[in-house]
PDB file of C-alpha atoms in Angstrom:
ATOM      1  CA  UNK A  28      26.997  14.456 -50.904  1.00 93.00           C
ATOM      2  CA  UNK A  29      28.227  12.648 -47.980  1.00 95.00           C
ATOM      3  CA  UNK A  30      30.013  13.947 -45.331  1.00 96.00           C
ATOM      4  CA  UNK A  31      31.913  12.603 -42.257  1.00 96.00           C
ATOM      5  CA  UNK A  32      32.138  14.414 -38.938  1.00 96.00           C
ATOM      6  CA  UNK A  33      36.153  14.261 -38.194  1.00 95.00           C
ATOM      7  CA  UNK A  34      35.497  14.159 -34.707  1.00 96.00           C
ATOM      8  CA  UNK A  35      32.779  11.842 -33.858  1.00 96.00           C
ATOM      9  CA  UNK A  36      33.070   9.298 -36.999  1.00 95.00           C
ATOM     10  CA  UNK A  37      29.120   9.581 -38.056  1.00 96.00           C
ATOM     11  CA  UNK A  38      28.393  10.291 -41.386  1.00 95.00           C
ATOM     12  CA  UNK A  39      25.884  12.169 -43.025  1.00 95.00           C
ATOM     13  CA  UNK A  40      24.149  12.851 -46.551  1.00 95.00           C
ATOM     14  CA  UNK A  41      23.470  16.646 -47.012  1.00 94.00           C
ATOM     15  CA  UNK A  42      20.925  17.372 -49.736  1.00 96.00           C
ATOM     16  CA  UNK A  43      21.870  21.337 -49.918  1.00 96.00           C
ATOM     17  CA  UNK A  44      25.130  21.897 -51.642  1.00 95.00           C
ATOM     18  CA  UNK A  45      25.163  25.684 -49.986  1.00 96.00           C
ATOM     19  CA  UNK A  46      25.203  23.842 -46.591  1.00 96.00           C
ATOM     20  CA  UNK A  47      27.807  21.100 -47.623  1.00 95.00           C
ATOM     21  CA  UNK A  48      30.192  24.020 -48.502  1.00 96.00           C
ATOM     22  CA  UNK A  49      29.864  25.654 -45.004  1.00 96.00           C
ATOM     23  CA  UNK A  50      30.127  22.004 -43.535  1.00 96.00           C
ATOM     24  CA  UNK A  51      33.188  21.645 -45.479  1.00 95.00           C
ATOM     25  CA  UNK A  52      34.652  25.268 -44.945  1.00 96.00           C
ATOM     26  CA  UNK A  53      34.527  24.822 -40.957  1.00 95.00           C
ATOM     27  CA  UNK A  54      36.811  22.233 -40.851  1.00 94.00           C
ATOM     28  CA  UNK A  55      34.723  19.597 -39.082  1.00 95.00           C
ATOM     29  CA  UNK A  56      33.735  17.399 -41.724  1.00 96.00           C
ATOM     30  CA  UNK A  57      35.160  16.240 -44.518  1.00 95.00           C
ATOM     31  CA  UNK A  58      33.868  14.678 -47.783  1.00 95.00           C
ATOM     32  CA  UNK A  59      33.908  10.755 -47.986  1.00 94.00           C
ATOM     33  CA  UNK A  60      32.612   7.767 -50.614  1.00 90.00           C
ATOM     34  CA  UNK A  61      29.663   5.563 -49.424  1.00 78.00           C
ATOM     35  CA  UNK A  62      29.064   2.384 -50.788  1.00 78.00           C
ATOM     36  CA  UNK A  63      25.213   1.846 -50.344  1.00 72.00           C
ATOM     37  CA  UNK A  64      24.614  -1.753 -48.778  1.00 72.00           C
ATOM     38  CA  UNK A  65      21.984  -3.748 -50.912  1.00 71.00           C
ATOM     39  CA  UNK A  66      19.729  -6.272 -48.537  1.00 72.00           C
ATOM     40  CA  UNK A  67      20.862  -9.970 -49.286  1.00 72.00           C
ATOM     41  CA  UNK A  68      18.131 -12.543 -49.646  1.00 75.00           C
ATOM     42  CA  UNK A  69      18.681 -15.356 -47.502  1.00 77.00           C
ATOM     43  CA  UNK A  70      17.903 -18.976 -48.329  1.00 71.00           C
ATOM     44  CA  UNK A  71      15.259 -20.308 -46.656  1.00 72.00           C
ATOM     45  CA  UNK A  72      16.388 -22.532 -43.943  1.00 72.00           C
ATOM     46  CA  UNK A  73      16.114 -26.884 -44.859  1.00 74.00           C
ATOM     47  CA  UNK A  74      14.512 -29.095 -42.439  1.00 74.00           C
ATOM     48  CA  UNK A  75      15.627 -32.538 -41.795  1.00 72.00           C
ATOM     49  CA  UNK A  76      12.977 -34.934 -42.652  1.00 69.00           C
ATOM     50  CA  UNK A  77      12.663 -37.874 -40.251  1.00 59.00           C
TER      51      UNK A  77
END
């Protein structure tokens, strides 16, 4: 599950559900939705022929 630090902005995915709950319980964090960003395959640049 990811979580989100509410006072520094970084986010984090915590394997251990025992340890998201104590995340969770001590205020600091709070649960958030992470779109995973899939690489883009880039053209391969064209060359002017002279």
């Amino acid at each position: 599950m990811w979580l989100e630090n509410k006072k520094t902005g970084l986010k984090w995915f915590i394997v251990n559900e025992d340890h998201a709950k104590r995340l969770l319980k001590s205020g600091d964090f709070e649960k958030v939705e992470v779109e995973e960003k899939k690489p883009q395959k880039k053209a391969p640049a064209k060359r002017d022929e002279a």
